[in-house]
XYZ file of C-alpha atoms in Angstrom:
677
model
C 172.848 66.140 86.411
C 174.395 65.329 83.035
C 173.216 68.121 80.747
C 174.294 69.806 77.512
C 173.207 73.309 76.526
C 173.115 72.199 72.925
C 170.806 69.299 73.712
C 168.646 71.055 76.271
C 167.546 74.273 74.707
C 164.919 76.007 76.869
C 163.900 79.538 76.073
C 162.756 81.115 79.327
C 160.523 84.210 79.108
C 160.763 87.184 81.370
C 158.666 87.436 84.567
C 156.113 84.684 84.931
C 155.306 83.885 81.302
C 155.215 80.198 80.371
C 158.425 79.071 78.771
C 158.669 77.209 75.534
C 160.844 74.124 75.091
C 162.489 73.978 71.723
C 162.939 70.164 71.748
C 160.650 67.170 71.219
C 158.275 65.042 73.220
C 158.193 61.223 73.626
C 155.653 58.791 75.120
C 156.083 55.292 76.536
C 153.225 53.105 77.622
C 154.052 50.360 80.068
C 152.317 48.131 82.614
C 153.698 48.229 86.175
C 153.351 45.106 88.250
C 152.666 45.653 91.944
C 153.711 42.345 93.418
C 152.592 43.178 96.966
C 148.992 43.804 95.833
C 149.240 41.470 92.794
C 148.001 44.268 90.566
C 148.861 45.529 87.087
C 149.008 49.309 86.650
C 149.044 50.515 83.022
C 150.686 53.915 82.708
C 151.756 56.524 80.088
C 155.111 58.167 80.601
C 155.724 61.530 78.879
C 159.212 62.948 78.578
C 161.508 65.146 76.506
C 162.757 63.221 73.530
C 165.740 63.482 71.176
C 165.477 64.776 67.602
C 161.768 63.803 67.053
C 158.469 63.375 68.786
C 156.347 60.216 69.021
C 155.921 56.922 70.804
C 158.964 55.157 72.221
C 161.391 57.839 71.006
C 164.919 58.135 72.436
C 165.415 60.187 75.584
C 166.540 63.771 75.140
C 170.371 63.939 74.868
C 170.730 60.363 73.580
C 172.441 61.454 70.281
C 175.045 63.459 72.173
C 175.349 61.106 75.120
C 174.154 63.856 77.465
C 170.955 62.367 78.851
C 169.929 64.323 81.960
C 168.897 62.975 85.320
C 165.108 63.222 85.661
C 162.775 64.257 88.393
C 159.464 62.367 88.386
C 155.881 63.728 88.625
C 152.954 61.304 88.929
C 149.595 62.772 87.926
C 146.269 61.397 89.183
C 143.232 61.838 86.939
C 139.748 62.972 87.913
C 136.694 60.778 88.423
C 135.736 58.983 85.110
C 138.264 61.099 83.177
C 140.761 59.410 80.852
C 144.441 60.195 81.190
C 144.434 61.686 77.680
C 142.801 64.866 78.941
C 146.027 65.600 80.918
C 148.343 65.430 77.923
C 148.523 69.253 77.664
C 149.296 69.516 81.359
C 152.094 66.940 81.070
C 153.430 68.487 77.891
C 153.828 71.869 79.619
C 155.979 70.275 82.317
C 158.345 68.442 79.942
C 158.595 71.450 77.648
C 159.373 73.934 80.404
C 161.401 71.533 82.572
C 163.050 68.958 80.190
C 164.660 67.322 83.235
C 161.259 66.242 84.507
C 159.104 63.287 83.352
C 155.348 62.865 83.948
C 153.633 59.505 84.675
C 149.861 59.205 84.050
C 148.441 56.022 85.766
C 145.382 54.668 83.932
C 143.792 52.832 86.900
C 140.973 54.208 89.068
C 138.523 54.409 86.193
C 135.892 52.286 87.802
C 132.398 53.617 88.543
C 133.105 53.206 92.232
C 136.886 53.443 92.429
C 138.882 52.831 95.604
C 140.563 56.117 96.407
C 143.034 54.507 98.745
C 143.984 51.948 96.096
C 144.412 54.644 93.419
C 146.668 56.586 95.739
C 148.844 53.488 96.215
C 148.964 53.117 92.396
C 150.412 56.586 92.230
C 153.047 55.710 94.879
C 153.887 52.534 92.991
C 154.548 54.578 89.822
C 157.209 56.603 91.663
C 158.697 53.371 93.171
C 158.778 51.873 89.701
C 160.765 54.737 88.275
C 163.304 54.492 91.119
C 163.751 50.771 90.299
C 164.111 51.555 86.569
C 166.764 54.095 87.392
C 168.782 51.353 89.111
C 168.053 48.536 86.640
C 170.840 47.844 84.129
C 169.358 47.712 80.605
C 166.537 50.161 81.313
C 166.363 53.296 79.195
C 166.184 55.159 82.477
C 169.230 53.474 84.012
C 171.272 55.927 86.032
C 169.002 58.855 84.936
C 166.335 58.911 87.657
C 166.838 61.046 90.705
C 165.104 60.365 94.005
C 163.285 63.634 93.447
C 159.549 63.221 93.262
C 156.200 65.106 93.063
C 152.642 63.837 93.446
C 149.918 65.714 91.612
C 146.302 65.297 90.706
C 143.030 66.820 89.580
C 139.682 66.511 91.337
C 139.582 62.875 92.641
C 143.225 62.636 91.653
C 144.028 65.781 93.655
C 142.528 64.229 96.754
C 144.387 60.973 96.067
C 147.608 62.948 95.611
C 147.290 63.894 99.273
C 146.627 60.307 100.293
C 149.729 59.317 98.287
C 151.842 62.055 99.940
C 150.857 60.834 103.378
C 151.804 57.233 102.410
C 155.183 58.331 101.086
C 156.038 60.566 104.057
C 155.072 58.007 106.592
C 156.040 54.674 105.030
C 158.341 55.006 101.959
C 161.950 55.813 101.261
C 160.945 58.095 98.397
C 162.102 61.771 98.567
C 158.935 63.783 98.068
C 159.665 67.358 97.009
C 156.101 68.646 96.700
C 152.388 68.169 96.195
C 150.277 69.728 93.410
C 146.454 69.489 93.759
C 144.100 71.055 91.237
C 140.506 71.414 92.504
C 141.073 68.540 94.932
C 138.046 66.488 96.002
C 137.246 64.871 99.364
C 138.053 61.171 99.207
C 137.514 58.021 101.215
C 139.738 57.757 103.170
C 139.629 61.516 103.754
C 142.047 63.696 101.784
C 141.447 66.466 104.365
C 142.591 64.199 107.148
C 145.587 63.043 105.079
C 146.553 66.741 104.469
C 147.430 67.014 108.155
C 150.371 64.629 107.508
C 151.669 66.515 104.483
C 154.747 68.544 105.507
C 156.377 69.126 102.083
C 155.715 72.240 99.978
C 152.160 72.134 98.617
C 150.507 74.006 95.750
C 146.679 73.949 95.593
C 144.852 75.520 92.660
C 141.154 76.251 92.669
C 138.622 77.718 90.257
C 136.434 80.656 91.399
C 133.550 79.175 89.350
C 133.984 75.616 90.612
C 130.796 74.051 91.989
C 132.028 70.421 91.796
C 134.657 70.921 94.447
C 133.629 74.347 95.852
C 136.306 76.526 97.372
C 134.715 77.149 100.747
C 133.325 73.665 101.478
C 135.907 71.401 99.889
C 139.189 73.036 98.763
C 139.613 75.452 101.643
C 139.367 72.830 104.388
C 141.968 70.688 102.589
C 144.361 73.652 102.286
C 143.816 74.665 105.919
C 144.636 71.075 107.031
C 147.924 70.866 105.123
C 150.723 70.850 107.661
C 153.464 72.101 105.297
C 155.346 75.202 106.427
C 155.343 76.182 102.748
C 151.986 76.021 101.052
C 150.002 78.134 98.530
C 146.285 78.224 97.665
C 145.680 80.124 94.432
C 142.065 80.764 93.300
C 141.936 81.579 89.603
C 139.169 84.105 88.776
C 136.614 82.792 86.312
C 138.053 79.326 86.339
C 135.896 76.194 86.445
C 136.463 72.678 87.738
C 136.838 70.875 84.410
C 139.047 73.360 82.521
C 142.109 72.278 84.520
C 142.128 69.358 82.086
C 141.522 69.091 78.355
C 138.003 68.932 77.076
C 135.879 66.049 78.341
C 132.135 65.542 77.734
C 131.595 63.719 80.990
C 133.260 66.426 83.045
C 131.510 69.243 81.212
C 128.192 67.504 81.752
C 128.905 67.427 85.471
C 129.328 71.204 85.803
C 126.500 72.484 83.612
C 125.423 74.838 86.374
C 128.808 76.426 86.985
C 130.317 77.445 83.689
C 133.718 79.176 83.519
C 133.888 82.909 82.620
C 137.378 82.500 81.095
C 138.496 80.231 78.274
C 140.133 76.888 78.791
C 143.323 78.206 77.258
C 143.423 81.100 79.693
C 142.825 78.883 82.697
C 145.384 76.312 81.662
C 147.899 79.082 80.893
C 147.581 80.407 84.440
C 147.759 76.887 85.867
C 150.893 76.120 83.849
C 152.619 79.263 85.162
C 152.125 78.223 88.711
C 152.961 74.522 88.234
C 156.107 75.296 86.241
C 157.466 77.703 88.874
C 156.534 75.300 91.664
C 158.401 72.363 90.052
C 161.437 74.605 89.546
C 161.213 75.372 93.272
C 161.265 79.186 92.881
C 159.588 81.563 95.327
C 158.210 83.391 92.295
C 155.391 80.823 92.245
C 153.628 83.163 94.663
C 154.720 86.418 93.042
C 153.380 85.081 89.753
C 149.829 84.963 90.979
C 148.730 88.326 89.685
C 145.045 89.147 90.078
C 144.481 85.884 91.986
C 143.079 85.296 95.373
C 146.085 83.782 97.228
C 146.712 82.260 100.613
C 150.237 81.231 101.482
C 152.546 80.545 104.403
C 155.507 81.822 102.427
C 157.331 84.960 103.507
C 159.439 87.053 101.209
C 161.933 89.818 101.452
C 160.390 93.242 101.617
C 161.976 96.456 100.547
C 162.535 97.532 104.127
C 164.781 94.516 104.679
C 167.349 96.009 102.246
C 167.518 99.709 102.979
C 167.889 101.688 99.767
C 169.234 104.882 101.218
C 172.440 104.593 99.172
C 171.585 104.888 95.499
C 174.441 106.998 94.247
C 178.115 107.339 95.208
C 181.214 108.866 93.711
C 183.376 106.669 91.517
C 185.933 104.808 93.629
C 184.052 105.264 96.953
C 183.519 102.238 99.149
C 179.842 101.567 99.911
C 178.314 99.271 102.558
C 174.909 97.668 102.006
C 173.255 95.952 105.003
C 170.229 93.712 105.484
C 167.931 94.200 108.428
C 167.037 90.484 108.473
C 169.085 88.287 110.828
C 169.686 85.262 108.698
C 172.743 82.946 108.633
C 172.099 81.981 105.013
C 172.261 85.370 103.332
C 174.399 85.492 100.175
C 175.460 88.665 98.327
C 175.984 88.506 94.578
C 177.938 88.883 92.321
C 180.852 88.414 94.678
C 179.309 85.519 96.669
C 179.809 87.194 100.021
C 177.991 85.774 103.009
C 176.842 87.760 106.070
C 174.554 90.625 107.027
C 176.401 93.193 104.850
C 178.592 93.614 101.823
C 181.223 96.284 101.032
C 182.258 97.139 97.479
C 183.987 99.828 95.488
C 181.771 101.857 93.108
C 182.732 101.473 89.511
C 181.679 103.743 86.649
C 178.056 103.261 85.632
C 175.659 101.133 87.713
C 176.685 98.544 90.287
C 174.037 95.962 91.026
C 174.056 94.039 94.330
C 171.669 91.076 94.900
C 170.828 89.687 98.295
C 169.771 85.998 98.065
C 168.435 83.526 100.596
C 166.906 80.066 100.036
C 163.472 79.636 101.589
C 160.521 77.407 101.002
C 160.037 76.968 97.193
C 163.379 78.449 96.209
C 165.420 81.590 96.146
C 164.161 84.906 97.430
C 166.040 87.894 96.060
C 166.351 91.578 96.649
C 168.185 93.736 94.167
C 169.804 97.064 94.944
C 171.588 99.309 92.461
C 174.150 102.022 93.109
C 174.796 104.507 90.355
C 178.212 106.082 90.181
C 178.161 109.864 90.404
C 180.882 111.646 88.348
C 181.927 115.246 88.966
C 178.806 117.469 88.980
C 177.896 119.540 85.911
C 175.443 122.413 85.547
C 174.278 124.620 82.689
C 171.971 127.661 83.009
C 169.325 127.884 80.289
C 166.659 130.504 79.612
C 165.860 133.754 77.810
C 168.456 136.464 78.138
C 166.076 139.439 77.599
C 162.653 140.377 78.885
C 160.153 143.147 78.533
C 159.827 145.682 81.301
C 157.311 144.557 83.899
C 157.658 141.002 82.547
C 159.707 138.096 83.810
C 161.670 135.152 82.511
C 162.452 131.704 83.954
C 166.075 130.535 83.963
C 166.741 126.876 84.782
C 169.788 125.018 86.032
C 170.252 121.726 84.147
C 172.376 119.691 86.500
C 173.791 116.193 86.734
C 171.947 113.627 88.939
C 172.763 113.595 92.599
C 173.612 117.309 92.910
C 172.043 120.198 94.731
C 171.927 123.789 93.463
C 172.364 127.185 95.041
C 171.576 130.360 93.057
C 173.111 133.771 93.658
C 169.604 134.815 94.799
C 169.718 132.230 97.609
C 167.183 129.893 95.946
C 167.827 126.145 95.935
C 165.202 125.343 93.288
C 166.075 124.095 89.809
C 164.659 127.272 88.290
C 164.191 130.882 89.358
C 161.957 133.722 88.131
C 163.952 136.792 86.991
C 162.113 140.173 87.062
C 165.108 142.548 86.970
C 168.096 142.663 84.631
C 171.394 141.362 85.925
C 173.755 138.380 86.137
C 172.450 135.266 87.835
C 174.797 132.444 88.850
C 174.274 128.954 90.164
C 176.511 126.388 91.894
C 175.801 122.634 91.681
C 177.301 120.573 94.487
C 177.603 116.899 95.388
C 179.834 114.798 97.469
C 182.001 114.509 94.430
C 182.639 118.235 93.911
C 181.118 121.530 92.601
C 180.349 123.162 89.227
C 178.997 126.619 88.370
C 177.450 128.644 85.528
C 175.697 131.940 85.080
C 173.439 133.926 82.712
C 172.991 137.669 82.031
C 169.445 138.934 81.537
C 168.653 142.368 80.082
C 165.480 144.458 79.438
C 163.991 144.668 75.934
C 161.469 147.252 74.789
C 157.789 146.780 75.607
C 154.533 148.725 75.451
C 151.293 149.084 77.391
C 147.950 149.299 75.563
C 144.847 150.885 77.227
C 141.552 149.128 77.442
C 138.211 150.935 76.851
C 135.091 149.932 78.821
C 131.704 150.278 77.117
C 128.177 149.307 77.968
C 126.236 148.783 81.206
C 127.633 147.131 84.319
C 124.151 146.491 85.637
C 121.839 143.965 83.951
C 118.116 144.380 84.670
C 116.433 140.960 84.652
C 119.360 139.407 82.704
C 119.233 141.898 79.827
C 122.433 143.752 78.883
C 126.088 143.342 78.061
C 129.464 144.968 78.691
C 132.234 145.293 76.053
C 135.968 145.713 76.634
C 137.768 147.156 73.572
C 141.488 147.223 72.944
C 142.446 149.803 70.323
C 145.952 148.554 69.620
C 148.236 149.668 66.825
C 147.984 147.037 64.065
C 151.331 148.163 62.666
C 153.040 146.910 65.841
C 150.895 143.918 66.807
C 149.248 141.276 64.671
C 146.850 139.779 67.202
C 145.533 139.809 70.743
C 144.825 137.043 73.250
C 142.671 137.770 76.266
C 143.163 136.094 79.614
C 139.844 134.399 79.025
C 141.371 132.543 76.064
C 139.393 134.558 73.466
C 140.847 136.659 70.701
C 139.687 139.816 68.821
C 139.754 143.488 69.654
C 136.455 143.501 71.527
C 135.518 141.200 74.430
C 131.744 141.108 75.203
C 130.500 139.902 78.543
C 126.867 138.807 78.912
C 126.941 137.237 82.351
C 127.098 138.622 85.860
C 130.027 138.512 88.258
C 133.260 140.246 89.059
C 135.808 139.939 86.288
C 139.463 141.024 85.814
C 140.492 141.400 82.173
C 143.803 141.886 80.486
C 145.414 140.659 77.336
C 148.716 139.978 75.521
C 149.470 141.222 72.059
C 151.568 139.290 69.636
C 154.300 141.459 68.014
C 154.675 141.481 64.276
C 158.438 141.013 64.474
C 160.092 138.013 66.011
C 162.431 140.115 68.139
C 159.707 142.282 69.601
C 158.311 141.995 73.123
C 154.845 140.746 73.796
C 152.661 143.743 74.418
C 150.347 143.866 77.404
C 147.167 145.784 78.129
C 145.916 147.576 81.153
C 144.001 145.508 83.658
C 140.284 146.241 83.948
C 138.141 145.079 86.837
C 134.430 144.907 85.994
C 131.560 144.092 88.421
C 128.397 143.160 86.586
C 125.167 142.734 88.541
C 121.969 141.072 87.442
C 118.979 142.752 89.193
C 115.566 141.150 89.037
C 113.057 143.180 91.203
C 110.038 141.351 92.717
C 106.835 141.511 90.718
C 104.428 144.228 92.040
C 100.952 143.239 93.129
C 97.545 145.000 92.569
C 94.651 145.142 95.047
C 91.258 146.731 94.528
C 89.428 149.049 96.917
C 86.066 150.024 95.437
C 86.735 151.923 92.200
C 90.440 152.233 92.920
C 93.356 149.883 92.139
C 96.364 149.955 94.465
C 99.950 148.944 93.636
C 102.372 147.457 96.136
C 104.893 150.017 97.478
C 107.605 151.318 95.112
C 109.351 154.548 94.248
C 107.740 155.196 90.789
C 104.560 153.919 89.102
C 103.155 153.709 85.532
C 99.694 152.204 84.980
C 98.717 150.299 81.825
C 95.277 149.364 80.568
C 94.961 146.589 77.979
C 98.742 146.809 77.459
C 98.799 150.569 76.757
C 100.381 153.105 79.138
C 97.769 155.376 80.745
C 98.995 159.037 80.502
C 99.159 160.869 83.823
C 98.548 157.706 85.926
C 101.862 157.682 87.816
C 100.631 157.288 91.406
C 100.462 154.246 93.658
C 96.685 154.095 92.957
C 94.610 154.229 89.805
C 90.805 155.117 89.743
C 89.174 152.839 87.167
C 86.288 154.138 85.170
C 85.745 151.249 82.818
C 86.415 147.501 82.648
C 89.720 146.191 81.237
C 93.094 144.391 81.899
C 95.185 146.594 84.206
C 98.908 146.333 85.006
C 101.368 148.500 86.849
C 105.050 148.999 86.113
C 107.156 150.034 89.121
C 110.701 151.084 89.843
C 112.507 151.042 93.174
C 115.878 152.447 94.182
C 116.354 149.361 96.301
C 116.525 147.427 93.031
C 118.658 149.930 91.107
C 115.547 151.368 89.381
C 115.157 148.237 87.274
C 111.520 148.038 86.040
C 109.121 145.462 87.337
C 105.785 144.649 85.690
C 102.815 143.242 87.636
C 100.546 140.497 86.490
C 97.228 141.327 84.829
C 94.383 142.535 87.069
C 90.962 142.179 85.367
C 88.162 144.692 86.109
C 84.805 143.492 84.853
C 82.434 146.120 86.383
C 82.533 149.576 87.956
C 80.774 150.077 91.345
C 78.424 153.176 91.419
C 78.601 154.552 94.945
C 75.219 156.244 94.413
C 73.431 152.922 94.077
C 74.986 150.953 96.902
C 72.808 148.792 99.169
C 70.247 151.014 101.005
C 70.564 148.859 104.049
C 73.983 150.348 104.745
C 74.993 153.979 105.187
C 75.853 155.652 101.957
C 78.816 157.828 101.207
C 78.345 160.213 98.246
C 81.137 162.308 97.000
C 80.820 164.373 93.838
C 84.261 164.964 92.441
C 83.334 168.508 91.612
C 82.081 169.399 95.058
C 84.070 170.212 98.196
C 82.059 168.180 100.700
C 81.214 164.555 101.487
C 77.483 163.668 101.991
C 76.725 160.844 104.396
C 73.152 159.399 104.430
C 71.206 156.675 106.292
C 73.445 157.068 109.325
C 72.798 156.751 113.040
C 72.098 159.901 114.989
C 75.123 160.943 117.053
C 77.497 158.582 115.207
C 80.982 160.090 114.646
C 82.215 159.909 111.051
C 85.918 160.430 110.425
C 88.144 160.956 107.342
C 91.682 159.428 107.825
C 94.785 159.330 105.717
C 96.043 155.930 104.583
C 98.520 156.212 107.464
C 95.625 156.373 109.971
C 95.766 160.116 110.771
C 92.328 161.737 111.248
C 91.977 164.835 109.072
C 88.171 165.465 109.384
C 85.391 164.317 111.810
C 81.707 165.151 112.286
C 78.724 163.912 114.306
C 75.600 162.761 112.303
C 72.587 165.005 112.950
C 69.504 162.851 112.416
C 70.440 160.480 109.581
C 72.722 162.729 107.434
C 75.992 164.492 107.755
C 78.128 166.694 105.553
C 81.899 166.733 105.846
C 83.912 169.403 104.115
C 86.809 168.176 101.970
C 87.958 171.690 101.230
C 91.725 172.107 101.236
C 92.390 168.362 101.553
C 95.270 167.413 99.197
C 94.509 165.041 96.329
C 94.948 161.502 97.409
C 93.459 158.393 98.911
C 91.552 158.594 102.243
C 89.532 156.278 104.410
C 86.043 157.132 105.644
C 85.131 155.362 108.912
C 82.108 155.150 111.143
C 80.943 152.754 113.864
C 77.917 151.516 111.879
C 79.443 150.803 108.475
C 82.480 149.270 106.818
C 85.447 151.537 106.075
C 85.241 153.057 102.621
C 87.965 154.283 100.328
C 87.717 157.952 99.279
C 89.673 159.406 96.367
C 89.887 163.146 96.305
C 91.115 164.582 93.084
C 90.364 168.216 92.301
């Protein structure tokens, strides 16, 4: 190729970004005559021009007599789409690859076009450029390589596969690759033609395309392609029509499948892949970031170039090997071929690149070896500490070294709790270095903590305070291990806590003071609510250790038993305490008494029990002769019994302790008896 760096200025961006051509763009419109089919084919040719842009401008390099040799891309348009909507696509190619021209055939615009005929038009365009490259007097004379691509969009994408089959089976053209954007099924079948395509193939599809859907149209075509090197890239959010510039007809045809990305975004992604494909670089696949990709390409992986050697001493000889058996491996920068390369390590970083040519272009693996000078080490850290405290000393060492402290530790840092001299040795294959530090004790102090308040909360009520009475002439502030500050720390929640604090010295050379450590266990006790039951004129509390009865919210003096004899209506409650719940008080719900039962006026149909609280006997009337009447404790122990003589009986209650008893007989319900002298 005849090129000049001054004439062909191309600024290539890093990674996969689209490059920008700093030159100009020309257009030539000609009509090609296909004598075999007796057909005229109007076309537009787009190319890099010299000094200015426009129609029929001079080829790039004309002014310096450095016109390059051009590759040729023929681009087939979509159904009912003018070639003008592919100007942006063509401009990207000539701007990023000035040694490539693009031909846009203008045939195939009929309402019912012949796909086979349009594919032959595309082939004829490439044949025409080969003839122009050999024809004396042509502007293209001696500047056209037999280096061709067929491309297309939609109908044109399907026809590109038909054209590729024709070239590979019947023509002398050298076909380097096929580019199909959202290819359509054609007649004859583009899917069937794909089985004859053996050159590198790039197929692009839109995830939002419902004109040529991925699963039913594009995927079968890609699957059928016989090329050993092929890529199917599905662009997220892309539609069918946005592969081209804006067209009302195309947009109308995809009203139900709008893109979710902009046309500029979709064409930017498309241009990245097409540019890299035309340059025949394997990075066409690596460039497809966040894209659903299928490919037959294989690339170097990190395991194929072991990276176990990353540092070596200056002047050492290092061997780097590849695990991939391949007769075409090339090591750069020294252009050494074979499975391995040996080199002498120079100061700084030595970069070795393993290259092989595969599929769309070069595949590379890069390995760097950093030279390791003689090791260095420096110990850093505080040289004094308070008693009972500790300091961290650290070895700052050069890369590629290991450390060994005088304590036996191999970590970069150690914790020092005792005064003394601490040394470290840094070692590498290139030698050793050492350093040390001397640590001494400084003055310190211990401040007591004072615990105040309860450590038992009853029903969530209470608090505990920890107070530090430090000397304000020595320390200016305190920081608790909870993150709080201030002399007093108040705890209002339950749990087990360990508290201590640090005190900030007033002078910069003073040690941080520390406090005692206090362990506090705080419990929250909520006893169960007592219950009240009524037996005749007596209210009974559920079991507890201590009782206090309340009527209408007022404590009743002297009523501190489990039972309470009621003499008048009201709202009754009982407050209890139990050792099982740390004597925390529990208050019952309200028990309403609306009437007082008079035992002297009970139903005459039943036996009556009459007990005068001032007497020492129990009178039983309306009983059954011979019936045994008993007095039992609430635990069921019989303390008195008598047989009824006639219909009455008297039972002595003399000497019975005050308390609650149960009176039982076979002919009446058990009755509660309260004896209170």
